[in-house]
Amino acid sequence: MKGQFLLTRLVMISNRVIDFGAATQAGGVTVAIFDTLARHKGFWFGWNGQIDETESPETSLVSNDGHTTATLPLTAADYNDYYLGYSNSVLWPVFHNRLDLAQFEAGYYARYVAVNQKFAAHLAPLIEPDDILWVHDYHLFPLALELRKLGIQNPIGFFLHIPVGPAQALLAIPEHRELARALSAYDLVGLQTHRDVRNLIDFLQQSVFGRLLPSGRIRALDSELDVGCFPVGINPADFAGSPIVREKESPEIDRIIGIDRLDYTKGLPQKFRAYGKFLEDFPEHRRRIVLSQFAPPTRESVEAYADIRAELESLSGAINGRYGELDWVPINYIHRPMPRQELRDVYRSSRICWVTPLMDGMNLVSKEYIASQDPTDPGVLILSKFAGSASQLENAVLVNPYDVNDMVQSLHIALKMPLDERIERHEKLARIVRESDCGKWAKTYFSALVKAGKRRLHRSQPPARVADAMRRLAAAPKKKADTKPIVAHVGG
Ligand code: ADQ
């Protein structure tokens, strides 16, 4: 029953826990985590963002306005080897198919496991028998395995926000078997797209001889797990609504907006080069468009991030130097975050949103742009076919970011697109963004996790205890989860 379902306590776990004040400024997923937690009266566990050398730190429990967080600090060595090192210099590049940028340093993996053990040791005493645990992202692959070692038998789900690169890339990680073993300790692994599901199954087959069962589940090592596709959404209401607040600076100039963290996966040099070529090939557009690229810094102490920053500064400088005029600057390159309350207006006053990742788990900016548009005069979304969101947003102008000519032509098509075509495409896109919002994402994943958790109880407990455990898990939602059988993913 719905009421019982809502009583189940949910424990969300992610590397970083955002504080409540900041969460209202945060993106869709953080809001979805907060809303989901509020419905389930659970708590959010993770790193508090502080560095502290205390040997055995206390877990700090804070409740505020119905939300509870349980956090602990990391040491400087944890931050360096677990966060910057293994998570962001090994797993992030490899899962984005950038093996060339991976740094397999000795010591990273040991610290990565040690931090997961530390998380498990602090979390285990807070877990009650009825709790359901939902772990987020690549920093925490080993967490379920470490919790199981401490005797935690609760259902544990994992959701990966980033894409899963091809198996051949993942197999190059020296510890790939350990990672596969870690995954097999979860009851449900949620991914963003069917492509990711196919790649993960392929990886499990090659790494640990994982087998696809007739049930559609995966048997890996001694466990069985569900793998499904749950595309992350936004809350469209945050972006829809009142008409434009800030007018365009100049009605003569069409703004092309780019909003991305400064990351080598986002295809920013490719975008800048294509923009330069566009100005060269279509001189009639000079002085009539401007590319405003917001790219706030992230993970700056990782070498690859410093490199991309220098590359973008040089490319934007070269384009502005070559094509700029006294009264027209072709690229505004802003290396700072934009205040979230301004995002909607900037999206809405931009004629085009240019989203060009080389690989991206989902890409929320593409959805935020669609939700922000005036339906009677919408702008055009140009979207990389390698963003996870392209599998849903097929009516965007899809582009191959590696192909500079395709990028140039797409920009031309988008700038020339007539109003009726813009409206028609936008209607279809807006419906998808509405129908797959972040609330639906959280509900669908949670109900699939409850189902997967029930199967664990059936397998792992003697029959007499199953009935008792089932009573505790009776909170199962009646709604059918939309995790499609793996067989369908593999074929599809
Ligand atoms: P990210 O790589 O961080 O997330 P994305 O999905 O684009 O990428 O979300 C970024 C969020 O930050 C958006 O809400 C956006 O508005 C905001 N943002 C980005 N640049 C900004 C700027 N300059 N100023 C202000 N806000 C900015 C990971 C995966 C993605 C996946 C998400 C969610 O890498 O593929 O979509 O998780 O699952």
mmCIF file with all atom_site columns, N, CA and C in Angstrom, residues 77-125:
data_model
loop_
_atom_site.group_PDB
_atom_site.id
_atom_site.type_symbol
_atom_site.label_atom_id
_atom_site.label_alt_id
_atom_site.label_comp_id
_atom_site.label_asym_id
_atom_site.label_entity_id
_atom_site.label_seq_id
_atom_site.pdbx_PDB_ins_code
_atom_site.Cartn_x
_atom_site.Cartn_y
_atom_site.Cartn_z
_atom_site.occupancy
_atom_site.B_iso_or_equiv
_atom_site.pdbx_formal_charge
_atom_site.auth_seq_id
_atom_site.auth_comp_id
_atom_site.auth_asym_id
_atom_site.auth_atom_id
_atom_site.pdbx_PDB_model_num
ATOM 1   N N  . ALA A 1 77  ? 45.079 12.787 2.752   1.00 0.00 ? 77  ALA A N  1
ATOM 2   C CA . ALA A 1 77  ? 45.490 11.645 1.920   1.00 0.00 ? 77  ALA A CA 1
ATOM 3   C C  . ALA A 1 77  ? 44.276 10.975 1.275   1.00 0.00 ? 77  ALA A C  1
ATOM 4   N N  . ASP A 1 78  ? 43.167 10.891 2.031   1.00 0.00 ? 78  ASP A N  1
ATOM 5   C CA . ASP A 1 78  ? 41.928 10.338 1.451   1.00 0.00 ? 78  ASP A CA 1
ATOM 6   C C  . ASP A 1 78  ? 41.527 11.169 0.240   1.00 0.00 ? 78  ASP A C  1
ATOM 7   N N  . TYR A 1 79  ? 41.514 12.473 0.447   1.00 0.00 ? 79  TYR A N  1
ATOM 8   C CA . TYR A 1 79  ? 41.066 13.378 -0.618  1.00 0.00 ? 79  TYR A CA 1
ATOM 9   C C  . TYR A 1 79  ? 41.944 13.211 -1.857  1.00 0.00 ? 79  TYR A C  1
ATOM 10  N N  . ASN A 1 80  ? 43.237 13.116 -1.608  1.00 0.00 ? 80  ASN A N  1
ATOM 11  C CA . ASN A 1 80  ? 44.161 13.024 -2.740  1.00 0.00 ? 80  ASN A CA 1
ATOM 12  C C  . ASN A 1 80  ? 44.042 11.696 -3.489  1.00 0.00 ? 80  ASN A C  1
ATOM 13  N N  . ASP A 1 81  ? 44.077 10.586 -2.748  1.00 0.00 ? 81  ASP A N  1
ATOM 14  C CA . ASP A 1 81  ? 44.175 9.286  -3.427  1.00 0.00 ? 81  ASP A CA 1
ATOM 15  C C  . ASP A 1 81  ? 42.807 8.673  -3.758  1.00 0.00 ? 81  ASP A C  1
ATOM 16  N N  . TYR A 1 82  ? 41.836 8.870  -2.881  1.00 0.00 ? 82  TYR A N  1
ATOM 17  C CA . TYR A 1 82  ? 40.496 8.300  -3.135  1.00 0.00 ? 82  TYR A CA 1
ATOM 18  C C  . TYR A 1 82  ? 39.702 9.193  -4.083  1.00 0.00 ? 82  TYR A C  1
ATOM 19  N N  . TYR A 1 83  ? 39.680 10.519 -3.788  1.00 0.00 ? 83  TYR A N  1
ATOM 20  C CA . TYR A 1 83  ? 38.806 11.407 -4.561  1.00 0.00 ? 83  TYR A CA 1
ATOM 21  C C  . TYR A 1 83  ? 39.473 11.886 -5.851  1.00 0.00 ? 83  TYR A C  1
ATOM 22  N N  . LEU A 1 84  ? 40.596 12.640 -5.699  1.00 0.00 ? 84  LEU A N  1
ATOM 23  C CA . LEU A 1 84  ? 41.259 13.135 -6.916  1.00 0.00 ? 84  LEU A CA 1
ATOM 24  C C  . LEU A 1 84  ? 41.907 11.980 -7.680  1.00 0.00 ? 84  LEU A C  1
ATOM 25  N N  . GLY A 1 85  ? 42.438 11.016 -6.925  1.00 0.00 ? 85  GLY A N  1
ATOM 26  C CA . GLY A 1 85  ? 43.202 9.933  -7.526  1.00 0.00 ? 85  GLY A CA 1
ATOM 27  C C  . GLY A 1 85  ? 42.317 8.878  -8.186  1.00 0.00 ? 85  GLY A C  1
ATOM 28  N N  . TYR A 1 86  ? 41.919 7.869  -7.399  1.00 0.00 ? 86  TYR A N  1
ATOM 29  C CA . TYR A 1 86  ? 41.241 6.736  -8.039  1.00 0.00 ? 86  TYR A CA 1
ATOM 30  C C  . TYR A 1 86  ? 39.898 7.125  -8.672  1.00 0.00 ? 86  TYR A C  1
ATOM 31  N N  . SER A 1 87  ? 39.117 7.955  -7.942  1.00 0.00 ? 87  SER A N  1
ATOM 32  C CA . SER A 1 87  ? 37.792 8.292  -8.488  1.00 0.00 ? 87  SER A CA 1
ATOM 33  C C  . SER A 1 87  ? 37.913 9.140  -9.750  1.00 0.00 ? 87  SER A C  1
ATOM 34  N N  . ASN A 1 88  ? 38.717 10.208 -9.675  1.00 0.00 ? 88  ASN A N  1
ATOM 35  C CA . ASN A 1 88  ? 38.681 11.187 -10.767 1.00 0.00 ? 88  ASN A CA 1
ATOM 36  C C  . ASN A 1 88  ? 39.857 11.135 -11.737 1.00 0.00 ? 88  ASN A C  1
ATOM 37  N N  . SER A 1 89  ? 40.874 10.317 -11.412 1.00 0.00 ? 89  SER A N  1
ATOM 38  C CA . SER A 1 89  ? 41.965 10.177 -12.386 1.00 0.00 ? 89  SER A CA 1
ATOM 39  C C  . SER A 1 89  ? 42.030 8.762  -12.954 1.00 0.00 ? 89  SER A C  1
ATOM 40  N N  . VAL A 1 90  ? 41.193 7.859  -12.437 1.00 0.00 ? 90  VAL A N  1
ATOM 41  C CA . VAL A 1 90  ? 41.116 6.504  -13.012 1.00 0.00 ? 90  VAL A CA 1
ATOM 42  C C  . VAL A 1 90  ? 39.675 6.236  -13.486 1.00 0.00 ? 90  VAL A C  1
ATOM 43  N N  . LEU A 1 91  ? 38.753 6.186  -12.543 1.00 0.00 ? 91  LEU A N  1
ATOM 44  C CA . LEU A 1 91  ? 37.395 5.759  -12.913 1.00 0.00 ? 91  LEU A CA 1
ATOM 45  C C  . LEU A 1 91  ? 36.712 6.760  -13.849 1.00 0.00 ? 91  LEU A C  1
ATOM 46  N N  . TRP A 1 92  ? 36.792 8.051  -13.526 1.00 0.00 ? 92  TRP A N  1
ATOM 47  C CA . TRP A 1 92  ? 36.117 9.050  -14.377 1.00 0.00 ? 92  TRP A CA 1
ATOM 48  C C  . TRP A 1 92  ? 36.618 8.984  -15.833 1.00 0.00 ? 92  TRP A C  1
ATOM 49  N N  . PRO A 1 93  ? 37.952 9.087  -16.081 1.00 0.00 ? 93  PRO A N  1
ATOM 50  C CA . PRO A 1 93  ? 38.366 9.018  -17.490 1.00 0.00 ? 93  PRO A CA 1
ATOM 51  C C  . PRO A 1 93  ? 38.049 7.679  -18.158 1.00 0.00 ? 93  PRO A C  1
ATOM 52  N N  . VAL A 1 94  ? 38.256 6.568  -17.456 1.00 0.00 ? 94  VAL A N  1
ATOM 53  C CA . VAL A 1 94  ? 38.058 5.274  -18.132 1.00 0.00 ? 94  VAL A CA 1
ATOM 54  C C  . VAL A 1 94  ? 36.580 5.050  -18.451 1.00 0.00 ? 94  VAL A C  1
ATOM 55  N N  . PHE A 1 95  ? 35.711 5.366  -17.517 1.00 0.00 ? 95  PHE A N  1
ATOM 56  C CA . PHE A 1 95  ? 34.277 5.176  -17.789 1.00 0.00 ? 95  PHE A CA 1
ATOM 57  C C  . PHE A 1 95  ? 33.798 6.107  -18.903 1.00 0.00 ? 95  PHE A C  1
ATOM 58  N N  . HIS A 1 96  ? 34.502 7.236  -19.114 1.00 0.00 ? 96  HIS A N  1
ATOM 59  C CA . HIS A 1 96  ? 34.184 8.119  -20.244 1.00 0.00 ? 96  HIS A CA 1
ATOM 60  C C  . HIS A 1 96  ? 35.028 7.768  -21.476 1.00 0.00 ? 96  HIS A C  1
ATOM 61  N N  . ASN A 1 97  ? 35.610 6.562  -21.453 1.00 0.00 ? 97  ASN A N  1
ATOM 62  C CA . ASN A 1 97  ? 36.389 6.074  -22.598 1.00 0.00 ? 97  ASN A CA 1
ATOM 63  C C  . ASN A 1 97  ? 37.592 6.969  -22.915 1.00 0.00 ? 97  ASN A C  1
ATOM 64  N N  . ARG A 1 98  ? 38.235 7.537  -21.857 1.00 0.00 ? 98  ARG A N  1
ATOM 65  C CA . ARG A 1 98  ? 39.445 8.325  -22.066 1.00 0.00 ? 98  ARG A CA 1
ATOM 66  C C  . ARG A 1 98  ? 40.609 7.648  -21.339 1.00 0.00 ? 98  ARG A C  1
ATOM 67  N N  . LEU A 1 99  ? 40.906 6.418  -21.804 1.00 0.00 ? 99  LEU A N  1
ATOM 68  C CA . LEU A 1 99  ? 42.009 5.661  -21.208 1.00 0.00 ? 99  LEU A CA 1
ATOM 69  C C  . LEU A 1 99  ? 43.310 6.441  -21.259 1.00 0.00 ? 99  LEU A C  1
ATOM 70  N N  . ASP A 1 100 ? 43.455 7.272  -22.315 1.00 0.00 ? 100 ASP A N  1
ATOM 71  C CA . ASP A 1 100 ? 44.692 8.036  -22.465 1.00 0.00 ? 100 ASP A CA 1
ATOM 72  C C  . ASP A 1 100 ? 44.923 8.991  -21.295 1.00 0.00 ? 100 ASP A C  1
ATOM 73  N N  . LEU A 1 101 ? 43.879 9.367  -20.582 1.00 0.00 ? 101 LEU A N  1
ATOM 74  C CA . LEU A 1 101 ? 44.027 10.312 -19.465 1.00 0.00 ? 101 LEU A CA 1
ATOM 75  C C  . LEU A 1 101 ? 44.077 9.623  -18.099 1.00 0.00 ? 101 LEU A C  1
ATOM 76  N N  . ALA A 1 102 ? 43.941 8.298  -18.090 1.00 0.00 ? 102 ALA A N  1
ATOM 77  C CA . ALA A 1 102 ? 43.906 7.585  -16.801 1.00 0.00 ? 102 ALA A CA 1
ATOM 78  C C  . ALA A 1 102 ? 45.306 7.528  -16.187 1.00 0.00 ? 102 ALA A C  1
ATOM 79  N N  . GLN A 1 103 ? 45.360 7.715  -14.874 1.00 0.00 ? 103 GLN A N  1
ATOM 80  C CA . GLN A 1 103 ? 46.644 7.646  -14.150 1.00 0.00 ? 103 GLN A CA 1
ATOM 81  C C  . GLN A 1 103 ? 46.570 6.527  -13.127 1.00 0.00 ? 103 GLN A C  1
ATOM 82  N N  . PHE A 1 104 ? 47.140 5.398  -13.493 1.00 0.00 ? 104 PHE A N  1
ATOM 83  C CA . PHE A 1 104 ? 47.072 4.237  -12.608 1.00 0.00 ? 104 PHE A CA 1
ATOM 84  C C  . PHE A 1 104 ? 48.212 4.292  -11.587 1.00 0.00 ? 104 PHE A C  1
ATOM 85  N N  . GLU A 1 105 ? 48.109 5.180  -10.623 1.00 0.00 ? 105 GLU A N  1
ATOM 86  C CA . GLU A 1 105 ? 49.183 5.344  -9.624  1.00 0.00 ? 105 GLU A CA 1
ATOM 87  C C  . GLU A 1 105 ? 49.051 4.299  -8.520  1.00 0.00 ? 105 GLU A C  1
ATOM 88  N N  . ALA A 1 106 ? 50.231 3.786  -8.084  1.00 0.00 ? 106 ALA A N  1
ATOM 89  C CA . ALA A 1 106 ? 50.225 2.848  -6.957  1.00 0.00 ? 106 ALA A CA 1
ATOM 90  C C  . ALA A 1 106 ? 49.668 3.589  -5.741  1.00 0.00 ? 106 ALA A C  1
ATOM 91  N N  . GLY A 1 107 ? 48.844 2.942  -4.982  1.00 0.00 ? 107 GLY A N  1
ATOM 92  C CA . GLY A 1 107 ? 48.337 3.558  -3.758  1.00 0.00 ? 107 GLY A CA 1
ATOM 93  C C  . GLY A 1 107 ? 46.938 4.131  -3.906  1.00 0.00 ? 107 GLY A C  1
ATOM 94  N N  . TYR A 1 108 ? 46.555 4.489  -5.126  1.00 0.00 ? 108 TYR A N  1
ATOM 95  C CA . TYR A 1 108 ? 45.210 5.065  -5.290  1.00 0.00 ? 108 TYR A CA 1
ATOM 96  C C  . TYR A 1 108 ? 44.122 4.056  -4.900  1.00 0.00 ? 108 TYR A C  1
ATOM 97  N N  . TYR A 1 109 ? 44.275 2.831  -5.417  1.00 0.00 ? 109 TYR A N  1
ATOM 98  C CA . TYR A 1 109 ? 43.189 1.863  -5.207  1.00 0.00 ? 109 TYR A CA 1
ATOM 99  C C  . TYR A 1 109 ? 43.058 1.486  -3.722  1.00 0.00 ? 109 TYR A C  1
ATOM 100 N N  . ALA A 1 110 ? 44.230 1.295  -3.066  1.00 0.00 ? 110 ALA A N  1
ATOM 101 C CA . ALA A 1 110 ? 44.178 0.897  -1.647  1.00 0.00 ? 110 ALA A CA 1
ATOM 102 C C  . ALA A 1 110 ? 43.432 1.955  -0.836  1.00 0.00 ? 110 ALA A C  1
ATOM 103 N N  . ARG A 1 111 ? 43.696 3.226  -1.136  1.00 0.00 ? 111 ARG A N  1
ATOM 104 C CA . ARG A 1 111 ? 43.034 4.299  -0.385  1.00 0.00 ? 111 ARG A CA 1
ATOM 105 C C  . ARG A 1 111 ? 41.542 4.383  -0.763  1.00 0.00 ? 111 ARG A C  1
ATOM 106 N N  . TYR A 1 112 ? 41.258 4.090  -2.013  1.00 0.00 ? 112 TYR A N  1
ATOM 107 C CA . TYR A 1 112 ? 39.854 4.097  -2.470  1.00 0.00 ? 112 TYR A CA 1
ATOM 108 C C  . TYR A 1 112 ? 39.052 3.065  -1.658  1.00 0.00 ? 112 TYR A C  1
ATOM 109 N N  . VAL A 1 113 ? 39.624 1.874  -1.511  1.00 0.00 ? 113 VAL A N  1
ATOM 110 C CA . VAL A 1 113 ? 38.929 0.836  -0.735  1.00 0.00 ? 113 VAL A CA 1
ATOM 111 C C  . VAL A 1 113 ? 38.880 1.245  0.739   1.00 0.00 ? 113 VAL A C  1
ATOM 112 N N  . ALA A 1 114 ? 39.984 1.826  1.237   1.00 0.00 ? 114 ALA A N  1
ATOM 113 C CA . ALA A 1 114 ? 40.021 2.204  2.661   1.00 0.00 ? 114 ALA A CA 1
ATOM 114 C C  . ALA A 1 114 ? 38.941 3.239  2.979   1.00 0.00 ? 114 ALA A C  1
ATOM 115 N N  . VAL A 1 115 ? 38.726 4.195  2.076   1.00 0.00 ? 115 VAL A N  1
ATOM 116 C CA . VAL A 1 115 ? 37.689 5.209  2.352   1.00 0.00 ? 115 VAL A CA 1
ATOM 117 C C  . VAL A 1 115 ? 36.303 4.550  2.308   1.00 0.00 ? 115 VAL A C  1
ATOM 118 N N  . ASN A 1 116 ? 36.102 3.619  1.392   1.00 0.00 ? 116 ASN A N  1
ATOM 119 C CA . ASN A 1 116 ? 34.819 2.909  1.370   1.00 0.00 ? 116 ASN A CA 1
ATOM 120 C C  . ASN A 1 116 ? 34.633 2.090  2.652   1.00 0.00 ? 116 ASN A C  1
ATOM 121 N N  . GLN A 1 117 ? 35.747 1.526  3.169   1.00 0.00 ? 117 GLN A N  1
ATOM 122 C CA . GLN A 1 117 ? 35.648 0.786  4.442   1.00 0.00 ? 117 GLN A CA 1
ATOM 123 C C  . GLN A 1 117 ? 35.303 1.731  5.589   1.00 0.00 ? 117 GLN A C  1
ATOM 124 N N  . LYS A 1 118 ? 35.905 2.932  5.525   1.00 0.00 ? 118 LYS A N  1
ATOM 125 C CA . LYS A 1 118 ? 35.623 3.929  6.569   1.00 0.00 ? 118 LYS A CA 1
ATOM 126 C C  . LYS A 1 118 ? 34.140 4.329  6.506   1.00 0.00 ? 118 LYS A C  1
ATOM 127 N N  . PHE A 1 119 ? 33.646 4.572  5.304   1.00 0.00 ? 119 PHE A N  1
ATOM 128 C CA . PHE A 1 119 ? 32.220 4.910  5.145   1.00 0.00 ? 119 PHE A CA 1
ATOM 129 C C  . PHE A 1 119 ? 31.348 3.777  5.712   1.00 0.00 ? 119 PHE A C  1
ATOM 130 N N  . ALA A 1 120 ? 31.703 2.540  5.354   1.00 0.00 ? 120 ALA A N  1
ATOM 131 C CA . ALA A 1 120 ? 30.894 1.396  5.793   1.00 0.00 ? 120 ALA A CA 1
ATOM 132 C C  . ALA A 1 120 ? 30.898 1.299  7.323   1.00 0.00 ? 120 ALA A C  1
ATOM 133 N N  . ALA A 1 121 ? 32.080 1.493  7.915   1.00 0.00 ? 121 ALA A N  1
ATOM 134 C CA . ALA A 1 121 ? 32.181 1.367  9.373   1.00 0.00 ? 121 ALA A CA 1
ATOM 135 C C  . ALA A 1 121 ? 31.352 2.435  10.083  1.00 0.00 ? 121 ALA A C  1
ATOM 136 N N  . HIS A 1 122 ? 31.286 3.656  9.510   1.00 0.00 ? 122 HIS A N  1
ATOM 137 C CA . HIS A 1 122 ? 30.498 4.719  10.141  1.00 0.00 ? 122 HIS A CA 1
ATOM 138 C C  . HIS A 1 122 ? 29.002 4.565  9.851   1.00 0.00 ? 122 HIS A C  1
ATOM 139 N N  . LEU A 1 123 ? 28.699 3.976  8.708   1.00 0.00 ? 123 LEU A N  1
ATOM 140 C CA . LEU A 1 123 ? 27.291 3.874  8.319   1.00 0.00 ? 123 LEU A CA 1
ATOM 141 C C  . LEU A 1 123 ? 26.599 2.688  8.997   1.00 0.00 ? 123 LEU A C  1
ATOM 142 N N  . ALA A 1 124 ? 27.308 1.547  9.090   1.00 0.00 ? 124 ALA A N  1
ATOM 143 C CA . ALA A 1 124 ? 26.670 0.308  9.569   1.00 0.00 ? 124 ALA A CA 1
ATOM 144 C C  . ALA A 1 124 ? 25.906 0.495  10.892  1.00 0.00 ? 124 ALA A C  1
ATOM 145 N N  . PRO A 1 125 ? 26.487 1.189  11.894  1.00 0.00 ? 125 PRO A N  1
ATOM 146 C CA . PRO A 1 125 ? 25.738 1.310  13.165  1.00 0.00 ? 125 PRO A CA 1
ATOM 147 C C  . PRO A 1 125 ? 24.449 2.124  13.040  1.00 0.00 ? 125 PRO A C  1
#
